Amino acid sequence: EAQVTQNPRYLITVTGKKLTVTCSQNMNHEYMSWYRQDPGLGLRQIYYSMNVEVTDKGDVPEGYKVSRKEKRNFPLILESPSPNQTSLYFCASSFFPGPDPYEQYFGPGTRLTVT
Amino acid sequence: AQKVTQAQTEISVVEKEDVTLDCVYETRDTTYYLFWYKQPPSGELVFLIRRNSFDEQNEISGRYSWNFQKSTSSFNFTITASQVVDSAVYFCALSEAKNGGATNKLIFGTGTLLAVQP
């Protein structure tokens, strides 16, 4: 089954404790990205990657890091989480944009609470 | 800059009523794509439709229909004979273009919470 998986699905942590949210897709997609969803703000892109070892900032990258060492994985790293990073996080993947933007497949979401 | 506005924060209807969710977008690009996603209470995002800027034909899929009007920069979504299972947050989104080419970055609206009462 084609899917995007994220782990963990729920996480409560404390300020400053490094954490990683994993994202994996089994569709051989080149493009992967992370979004955060906040009430009243919709979803905003954090980082994206167009292929292995190619990453770039989205609209809200501060406080986050990513890496793309393998095509299927795109982990999101919070080196020193703060309460304003409490949010619902989505990973998404798709084929590399040619002339058209392809449909994006979203993971199930990770609800993160930083106290 | 590209922007998507969903002015309706919450809508409540009674089952079997028709309901229209509004979406207004801003872009300077001549080529762009519009999307609708559904987010049920379980939290996942479900893709509903993608439309490109050259295709203004309305689309119908079962009880769902979409009205795309470039003249008013709107891409509205209508649910006919709503059901309780339609209760969800609905997001309209616009694909960002950069340097004349499409990208896969989505610019989301703030969403409309639809509550369908039995």
PDB file of C-alpha atoms in Angstrom:
ATOM      1  CA  GLU A   1       0.000   0.000   0.000  1.00  0.00           C
ATOM      2  CA  ALA A   2       1.322   3.415  -0.995  1.00  0.00           C
ATOM      3  CA  GLN A   3       1.734   5.509   2.074  1.00  0.00           C
ATOM      4  CA  VAL A   4       3.594   8.103   4.060  1.00  0.00           C
ATOM      5  CA  THR A   5       4.310   7.128   7.635  1.00  0.00           C
ATOM      6  CA  GLN A   6       5.272   9.356  10.522  1.00  0.00           C
ATOM      7  CA  ASN A   7       6.517   8.484  13.964  1.00  0.00           C
ATOM      8  CA  PRO A   8       5.669   9.167  16.650  1.00  0.00           C
ATOM      9  CA  ARG A   9       2.031  10.103  16.189  1.00  0.00           C
ATOM     10  CA  TYR A  10       1.872  11.853  19.543  1.00  0.00           C
ATOM     11  CA  LEU A  11       4.690  13.316  21.576  1.00  0.00           C
ATOM     12  CA  ILE A  12       4.837  15.353  24.743  1.00  0.00           C
ATOM     13  CA  THR A  13       8.255  16.699  25.600  1.00  0.00           C
ATOM     14  CA  VAL A  14       9.954  19.418  27.582  1.00  0.00           C
ATOM     15  CA  THR A  15      11.669  22.560  26.453  1.00  0.00           C
ATOM     16  CA  GLY A  16      15.180  21.994  25.183  1.00  0.00           C
ATOM     17  CA  LYS A  17      15.092  18.223  24.816  1.00  0.00           C
ATOM     18  CA  LYS A  18      16.142  17.310  21.299  1.00  0.00           C
ATOM     19  CA  LEU A  19      13.696  15.240  19.313  1.00  0.00           C
ATOM     20  CA  THR A  20      13.282  13.768  15.859  1.00  0.00           C
ATOM     21  CA  VAL A  21      10.065  13.069  14.011  1.00  0.00           C
ATOM     22  CA  THR A  22      10.573  10.484  11.309  1.00  0.00           C
ATOM     23  CA  CYS A  23       8.891  10.445   7.919  1.00  0.00           C
ATOM     24  CA  SER A  24       9.090   7.647   5.412  1.00  0.00           C
ATOM     25  CA  GLN A  25       7.394   7.061   2.051  1.00  0.00           C
ATOM     26  CA  ASN A  26       7.288   3.938  -0.104  1.00  0.00           C
ATOM     27  CA  MET A  27       6.343   5.537  -3.431  1.00  0.00           C
ATOM     28  CA  ASN A  28       9.814   6.450  -4.671  1.00  0.00           C
ATOM     29  CA  HIS A  29       8.869  10.119  -4.572  1.00  0.00           C
ATOM     30  CA  GLU A  30      11.588  12.669  -5.138  1.00  0.00           C
ATOM     31  CA  TYR A  31       9.842  15.536  -3.360  1.00  0.00           C
ATOM     32  CA  MET A  32       9.192  15.557   0.375  1.00  0.00           C
ATOM     33  CA  SER A  33       8.199  18.342   2.707  1.00  0.00           C
ATOM     34  CA  TRP A  34       7.141  19.182   6.220  1.00  0.00           C
ATOM     35  CA  TYR A  35       4.202  21.371   7.200  1.00  0.00           C
ATOM     36  CA  ARG A  36       2.951  22.530  10.546  1.00  0.00           C
ATOM     37  CA  GLN A  37      -0.700  23.191  11.237  1.00  0.00           C
ATOM     38  CA  ASP A  38      -1.795  25.767  13.780  1.00  0.00           C
ATOM     39  CA  PRO A  39      -5.301  27.019  14.597  1.00  0.00           C
ATOM     40  CA  GLY A  40      -6.268  29.987  12.496  1.00  0.00           C
ATOM     41  CA  LEU A  41      -3.139  29.699  10.348  1.00  0.00           C
ATOM     42  CA  GLY A  42      -3.772  26.644   8.220  1.00  0.00           C
ATOM     43  CA  LEU A  43      -0.738  24.647   7.159  1.00  0.00           C
ATOM     44  CA  ARG A  44       2.628  26.280   6.560  1.00  0.00           C
ATOM     45  CA  GLN A  45       5.650  24.719   4.979  1.00  0.00           C
ATOM     46  CA  ILE A  46       8.708  24.257   7.187  1.00  0.00           C
ATOM     47  CA  TYR A  47      11.265  22.600   4.897  1.00  0.00           C
ATOM     48  CA  TYR A  48      11.242  20.696   1.674  1.00  0.00           C
ATOM     49  CA  SER A  49      13.523  18.437  -0.295  1.00  0.00           C
ATOM     50  CA  MET A  50      13.557  17.914  -4.042  1.00  0.00           C
ATOM     51  CA  ASN A  51      15.800  14.884  -3.866  1.00  0.00           C
ATOM     52  CA  VAL A  52      18.515  13.182  -1.850  1.00  0.00           C
ATOM     53  CA  GLU A  53      20.881  15.710  -0.280  1.00  0.00           C
ATOM     54  CA  VAL A  54      18.814  18.623  -1.648  1.00  0.00           C
ATOM     55  CA  THR A  55      16.866  20.532   0.994  1.00  0.00           C
ATOM     56  CA  ASP A  56      15.616  24.077   1.319  1.00  0.00           C
ATOM     57  CA  LYS A  57      13.710  26.293   3.708  1.00  0.00           C
ATOM     58  CA  GLY A  58       9.999  26.817   3.528  1.00  0.00           C
ATOM     59  CA  ASP A  59       8.109  29.645   5.160  1.00  0.00           C
ATOM     60  CA  VAL A  60       8.695  28.819   8.835  1.00  0.00           C
ATOM     61  CA  PRO A  61      12.084  27.045   9.140  1.00  0.00           C
ATOM     62  CA  GLU A  62      13.327  28.625  12.381  1.00  0.00           C
ATOM     63  CA  GLY A  63      14.026  26.081  15.073  1.00  0.00           C
ATOM     64  CA  TYR A  64      13.946  23.090  12.737  1.00  0.00           C
ATOM     65  CA  LYS A  65      16.439  21.009  10.822  1.00  0.00           C
ATOM     66  CA  VAL A  66      15.996  18.319   8.220  1.00  0.00           C
ATOM     67  CA  SER A  67      18.134  15.849   6.349  1.00  0.00           C
ATOM     68  CA  ARG A  68      17.619  13.725   3.257  1.00  0.00           C
ATOM     69  CA  LYS A  69      20.205  10.982   3.171  1.00  0.00           C
ATOM     70  CA  GLU A  70      17.910   8.422   1.592  1.00  0.00           C
ATOM     71  CA  LYS A  71      15.138   8.976  -0.893  1.00  0.00           C
ATOM     72  CA  ARG A  72      12.461   7.426   1.278  1.00  0.00           C
ATOM     73  CA  ASN A  73      13.220   9.217   4.566  1.00  0.00           C
ATOM     74  CA  PHE A  74      12.943  12.850   5.554  1.00  0.00           C
ATOM     75  CA  PRO A  75      13.268  13.331   9.314  1.00  0.00           C
ATOM     76  CA  LEU A  76      12.378  16.582  11.054  1.00  0.00           C
ATOM     77  CA  ILE A  77      14.729  17.529  13.874  1.00  0.00           C
ATOM     78  CA  LEU A  78      13.999  19.936  16.704  1.00  0.00           C
ATOM     79  CA  GLU A  79      17.337  20.475  18.409  1.00  0.00           C
ATOM     80  CA  SER A  80      15.975  22.602  21.252  1.00  0.00           C
ATOM     81  CA  PRO A  81      12.177  22.528  21.197  1.00  0.00           C
ATOM     82  CA  SER A  82      10.250  25.449  22.606  1.00  0.00           C
ATOM     83  CA  PRO A  83       6.572  25.785  23.520  1.00  0.00           C
ATOM     84  CA  ASN A  84       5.845  27.755  20.333  1.00  0.00           C
ATOM     85  CA  GLN A  85       6.661  24.609  18.394  1.00  0.00           C
ATOM     86  CA  THR A  86       3.658  22.885  19.876  1.00  0.00           C
ATOM     87  CA  SER A  87       1.729  22.010  16.759  1.00  0.00           C
ATOM     88  CA  LEU A  88       0.409  19.326  14.434  1.00  0.00           C
ATOM     89  CA  TYR A  89       3.066  18.304  11.930  1.00  0.00           C
ATOM     90  CA  PHE A  90       2.530  16.727   8.542  1.00  0.00           C
ATOM     91  CA  CYS A  91       5.000  15.150   6.218  1.00  0.00           C
ATOM     92  CA  ALA A  92       4.111  15.032   2.524  1.00  0.00           C
ATOM     93  CA  SER A  93       5.642  13.497  -0.574  1.00  0.00           C
ATOM     94  CA  SER A  94       5.124  13.585  -4.321  1.00  0.00           C
ATOM     95  CA  PHE A  95       6.908  13.090  -7.588  1.00  0.00           C
ATOM     96  CA  PHE A  96       9.291  15.864  -8.537  1.00  0.00           C
ATOM     97  CA  PRO A  97       7.414  18.740 -10.097  1.00  0.00           C
ATOM     98  CA  GLY A  98       7.689  18.597 -13.876  1.00  0.00           C
ATOM     99  CA  PRO A  99       5.346  20.835 -15.798  1.00  0.00           C
ATOM    100  CA  ASP A 100       2.572  20.169 -13.272  1.00  0.00           C
ATOM    101  CA  PRO A 101       2.545  19.934  -9.519  1.00  0.00           C
ATOM    102  CA  TYR A 102       1.643  16.385  -8.694  1.00  0.00           C
ATOM    103  CA  GLU A 103      -0.778  15.319  -6.024  1.00  0.00           C
ATOM    104  CA  GLN A 104       0.880  15.284  -2.645  1.00  0.00           C
ATOM    105  CA  TYR A 105       0.464  12.399  -0.258  1.00  0.00           C
ATOM    106  CA  PHE A 106       0.291  13.374   3.380  1.00  0.00           C
ATOM    107  CA  GLY A 107       1.292  11.365   6.404  1.00  0.00           C
ATOM    108  CA  PRO A 108      -1.129  10.879   9.307  1.00  0.00           C
ATOM    109  CA  GLY A 109       0.291  13.765  11.317  1.00  0.00           C
ATOM    110  CA  THR A 110       2.324  14.069  14.509  1.00  0.00           C
ATOM    111  CA  ARG A 111       0.858  16.009  17.382  1.00  0.00           C
ATOM    112  CA  LEU A 112       3.696  17.574  19.352  1.00  0.00           C
ATOM    113  CA  THR A 113       3.342  19.303  22.703  1.00  0.00           C
ATOM    114  CA  VAL A 114       6.313  21.110  24.209  1.00  0.00           C
ATOM    115  CA  THR A 115       5.944  22.097  27.851  1.00  0.00           C
TER     116      THR A 115
ATOM    117  CA  ALA B   1       2.421  37.119  -3.164  1.00  0.00           C
ATOM    118  CA  GLN B   2       0.169  34.127  -3.338  1.00  0.00           C
ATOM    119  CA  LYS B   3      -2.602  33.878  -0.806  1.00  0.00           C
ATOM    120  CA  VAL B   4      -5.697  31.791  -0.129  1.00  0.00           C
ATOM    121  CA  THR B   5      -8.620  33.132   1.864  1.00  0.00           C
ATOM    122  CA  GLN B   6     -11.330  31.030   3.403  1.00  0.00           C
ATOM    123  CA  ALA B   7     -13.500  33.612   5.078  1.00  0.00           C
ATOM    124  CA  GLN B   8     -15.855  31.113   6.661  1.00  0.00           C
ATOM    125  CA  THR B   9     -14.264  29.895   9.865  1.00  0.00           C
ATOM    126  CA  GLU B  10     -17.126  27.627  10.890  1.00  0.00           C
ATOM    127  CA  ILE B  11     -20.335  26.522   9.247  1.00  0.00           C
ATOM    128  CA  SER B  12     -23.070  24.495  10.885  1.00  0.00           C
ATOM    129  CA  VAL B  13     -25.822  22.847   8.872  1.00  0.00           C
ATOM    130  CA  VAL B  14     -28.441  20.224   9.428  1.00  0.00           C
ATOM    131  CA  GLU B  15     -28.145  16.938   7.622  1.00  0.00           C
ATOM    132  CA  LYS B  16     -29.452  16.961   4.028  1.00  0.00           C
ATOM    133  CA  GLU B  17     -28.861  20.685   3.618  1.00  0.00           C
ATOM    134  CA  ASP B  18     -26.624  21.867   0.805  1.00  0.00           C
ATOM    135  CA  VAL B  19     -23.571  23.843   1.861  1.00  0.00           C
ATOM    136  CA  THR B  20     -20.986  25.859  -0.048  1.00  0.00           C
ATOM    137  CA  LEU B  21     -17.481  26.490   1.209  1.00  0.00           C
ATOM    138  CA  ASP B  22     -15.855  29.578  -0.219  1.00  0.00           C
ATOM    139  CA  CYS B  23     -12.285  29.917  -1.385  1.00  0.00           C
ATOM    140  CA  VAL B  24     -10.724  33.048  -2.835  1.00  0.00           C
ATOM    141  CA  TYR B  25      -7.144  33.089  -4.026  1.00  0.00           C
ATOM    142  CA  GLU B  26      -4.552  35.632  -5.088  1.00  0.00           C
ATOM    143  CA  THR B  27      -1.752  34.980  -7.522  1.00  0.00           C
ATOM    144  CA  ARG B  28       0.069  36.803 -10.285  1.00  0.00           C
ATOM    145  CA  ASP B  29       0.835  33.608 -12.135  1.00  0.00           C
ATOM    146  CA  THR B  30      -1.064  32.657 -15.247  1.00  0.00           C
ATOM    147  CA  THR B  31      -0.462  28.980 -14.558  1.00  0.00           C
ATOM    148  CA  TYR B  32      -1.412  27.693 -11.153  1.00  0.00           C
ATOM    149  CA  TYR B  33      -3.206  24.848  -9.450  1.00  0.00           C
ATOM    150  CA  LEU B  34      -5.919  24.799  -6.835  1.00  0.00           C
ATOM    151  CA  PHE B  35      -6.695  22.020  -4.407  1.00  0.00           C
ATOM    152  CA  TRP B  36      -9.228  21.039  -1.799  1.00  0.00           C
ATOM    153  CA  TYR B  37      -8.356  18.800   1.145  1.00  0.00           C
ATOM    154  CA  LYS B  38     -10.589  17.367   3.828  1.00  0.00           C
ATOM    155  CA  GLN B  39      -9.410  16.879   7.411  1.00  0.00           C
ATOM    156  CA  PRO B  40     -11.841  14.696   9.364  1.00  0.00           C
ATOM    157  CA  PRO B  41     -11.757  14.584  13.176  1.00  0.00           C
ATOM    158  CA  SER B  42      -9.199  11.769  12.993  1.00  0.00           C
ATOM    159  CA  GLY B  43      -6.731  14.382  11.716  1.00  0.00           C
ATOM    160  CA  GLU B  44      -5.412  13.065   8.423  1.00  0.00           C
ATOM    161  CA  LEU B  45      -5.540  15.122   5.236  1.00  0.00           C
ATOM    162  CA  VAL B  46      -7.596  13.672   2.434  1.00  0.00           C
ATOM    163  CA  PHE B  47      -7.069  14.937  -1.112  1.00  0.00           C
ATOM    164  CA  LEU B  48     -10.344  15.851  -2.825  1.00  0.00           C
ATOM    165  CA  ILE B  49      -9.539  17.640  -6.052  1.00  0.00           C
ATOM    166  CA  ARG B  50      -6.876  19.409  -8.098  1.00  0.00           C
ATOM    167  CA  ARG B  51      -7.666  21.981 -10.748  1.00  0.00           C
ATOM    168  CA  ASN B  52      -5.353  23.839 -13.090  1.00  0.00           C
ATOM    169  CA  SER B  53      -5.876  27.431 -14.098  1.00  0.00           C
ATOM    170  CA  PHE B  54      -6.701  26.569 -17.698  1.00  0.00           C
ATOM    171  CA  ASP B  55      -9.588  24.316 -16.857  1.00  0.00           C
ATOM    172  CA  GLU B  56     -12.589  26.314 -15.729  1.00  0.00           C
ATOM    173  CA  GLN B  57     -15.078  23.537 -16.153  1.00  0.00           C
ATOM    174  CA  ASN B  58     -17.048  22.794 -13.054  1.00  0.00           C
ATOM    175  CA  GLU B  59     -16.565  19.345 -11.653  1.00  0.00           C
ATOM    176  CA  ILE B  60     -18.995  17.043  -9.934  1.00  0.00           C
ATOM    177  CA  SER B  61     -18.123  13.940  -7.978  1.00  0.00           C
ATOM    178  CA  GLY B  62     -21.111  12.381  -6.308  1.00  0.00           C
ATOM    179  CA  ARG B  63     -22.440  14.864  -3.772  1.00  0.00           C
ATOM    180  CA  TYR B  64     -19.392  17.100  -4.201  1.00  0.00           C
ATOM    181  CA  SER B  65     -19.054  19.817  -6.796  1.00  0.00           C
ATOM    182  CA  TRP B  66     -16.550  22.549  -7.448  1.00  0.00           C
ATOM    183  CA  ASN B  67     -17.063  25.902  -9.116  1.00  0.00           C
ATOM    184  CA  PHE B  68     -13.905  27.517 -10.476  1.00  0.00           C
ATOM    185  CA  GLN B  69     -14.251  31.136 -11.636  1.00  0.00           C
ATOM    186  CA  LYS B  70     -11.104  32.917 -12.714  1.00  0.00           C
ATOM    187  CA  SER B  71     -12.987  36.199 -13.083  1.00  0.00           C
ATOM    188  CA  THR B  72     -13.572  36.320  -9.344  1.00  0.00           C
ATOM    189  CA  SER B  73     -10.501  34.257  -8.338  1.00  0.00           C
ATOM    190  CA  SER B  74     -12.704  31.784  -6.567  1.00  0.00           C
ATOM    191  CA  PHE B  75     -12.783  28.022  -6.278  1.00  0.00           C
ATOM    192  CA  ASN B  76     -15.851  27.172  -4.231  1.00  0.00           C
ATOM    193  CA  PHE B  77     -16.839  23.749  -3.001  1.00  0.00           C
ATOM    194  CA  THR B  78     -20.436  22.603  -2.601  1.00  0.00           C
ATOM    195  CA  ILE B  79     -21.674  19.561  -0.760  1.00  0.00           C
ATOM    196  CA  THR B  80     -25.181  18.549  -1.738  1.00  0.00           C
ATOM    197  CA  ALA B  81     -27.419  16.787   0.757  1.00  0.00           C
ATOM    198  CA  SER B  82     -24.815  16.950   3.500  1.00  0.00           C
ATOM    199  CA  GLN B  83     -24.268  14.045   5.845  1.00  0.00           C
ATOM    200  CA  VAL B  84     -22.829  13.777   9.335  1.00  0.00           C
ATOM    201  CA  VAL B  85     -19.748  12.086   7.857  1.00  0.00           C
ATOM    202  CA  ASP B  86     -19.006  15.303   5.975  1.00  0.00           C
ATOM    203  CA  SER B  87     -18.170  16.985   9.273  1.00  0.00           C
ATOM    204  CA  ALA B  88     -14.541  18.024   8.954  1.00  0.00           C
ATOM    205  CA  VAL B  89     -12.204  20.908   8.374  1.00  0.00           C
ATOM    206  CA  TYR B  90     -11.857  21.690   4.683  1.00  0.00           C
ATOM    207  CA  PHE B  91      -8.783  23.377   3.300  1.00  0.00           C
ATOM    208  CA  CYS B  92      -8.386  25.125   0.002  1.00  0.00           C
ATOM    209  CA  ALA B  93      -4.810  25.396  -1.284  1.00  0.00           C
ATOM    210  CA  LEU B  94      -2.888  26.983  -4.137  1.00  0.00           C
ATOM    211  CA  SER B  95       0.328  25.641  -5.595  1.00  0.00           C
ATOM    212  CA  GLU B  96       3.119  28.147  -5.567  1.00  0.00           C
ATOM    213  CA  ALA B  97       4.909  29.003  -8.764  1.00  0.00           C
ATOM    214  CA  LYS B  98       8.482  30.139  -8.821  1.00  0.00           C
ATOM    215  CA  ASN B  99      10.511  31.487 -11.718  1.00  0.00           C
ATOM    216  CA  GLY B 100       7.686  30.721 -14.091  1.00  0.00           C
ATOM    217  CA  GLY B 101       7.443  27.076 -13.127  1.00  0.00           C
ATOM    218  CA  ALA B 102       5.108  25.132 -10.893  1.00  0.00           C
ATOM    219  CA  THR B 103       6.383  23.930  -7.547  1.00  0.00           C
ATOM    220  CA  ASN B 104       4.955  21.435  -5.142  1.00  0.00           C
ATOM    221  CA  LYS B 105       4.654  23.914  -2.310  1.00  0.00           C
ATOM    222  CA  LEU B 106       1.063  24.408  -1.244  1.00  0.00           C
ATOM    223  CA  ILE B 107      -0.263  27.683   0.103  1.00  0.00           C
ATOM    224  CA  PHE B 108      -3.142  26.759   2.370  1.00  0.00           C
ATOM    225  CA  GLY B 109      -6.115  28.756   3.486  1.00  0.00           C
ATOM    226  CA  THR B 110      -6.978  28.757   7.162  1.00  0.00           C
ATOM    227  CA  GLY B 111      -9.680  26.137   6.718  1.00  0.00           C
ATOM    228  CA  THR B 112     -13.429  25.985   7.255  1.00  0.00           C
ATOM    229  CA  LEU B 113     -14.844  23.782   9.980  1.00  0.00           C
ATOM    230  CA  LEU B 114     -18.045  22.189   8.764  1.00  0.00           C
ATOM    231  CA  ALA B 115     -20.343  20.677  11.352  1.00  0.00           C
ATOM    232  CA  VAL B 116     -23.250  18.666  10.039  1.00  0.00           C
ATOM    233  CA  GLN B 117     -25.880  18.086  12.691  1.00  0.00           C
ATOM    234  CA  PRO B 118     -28.116  15.004  12.509  1.00  0.00           C
TER     235      PRO B 118
END
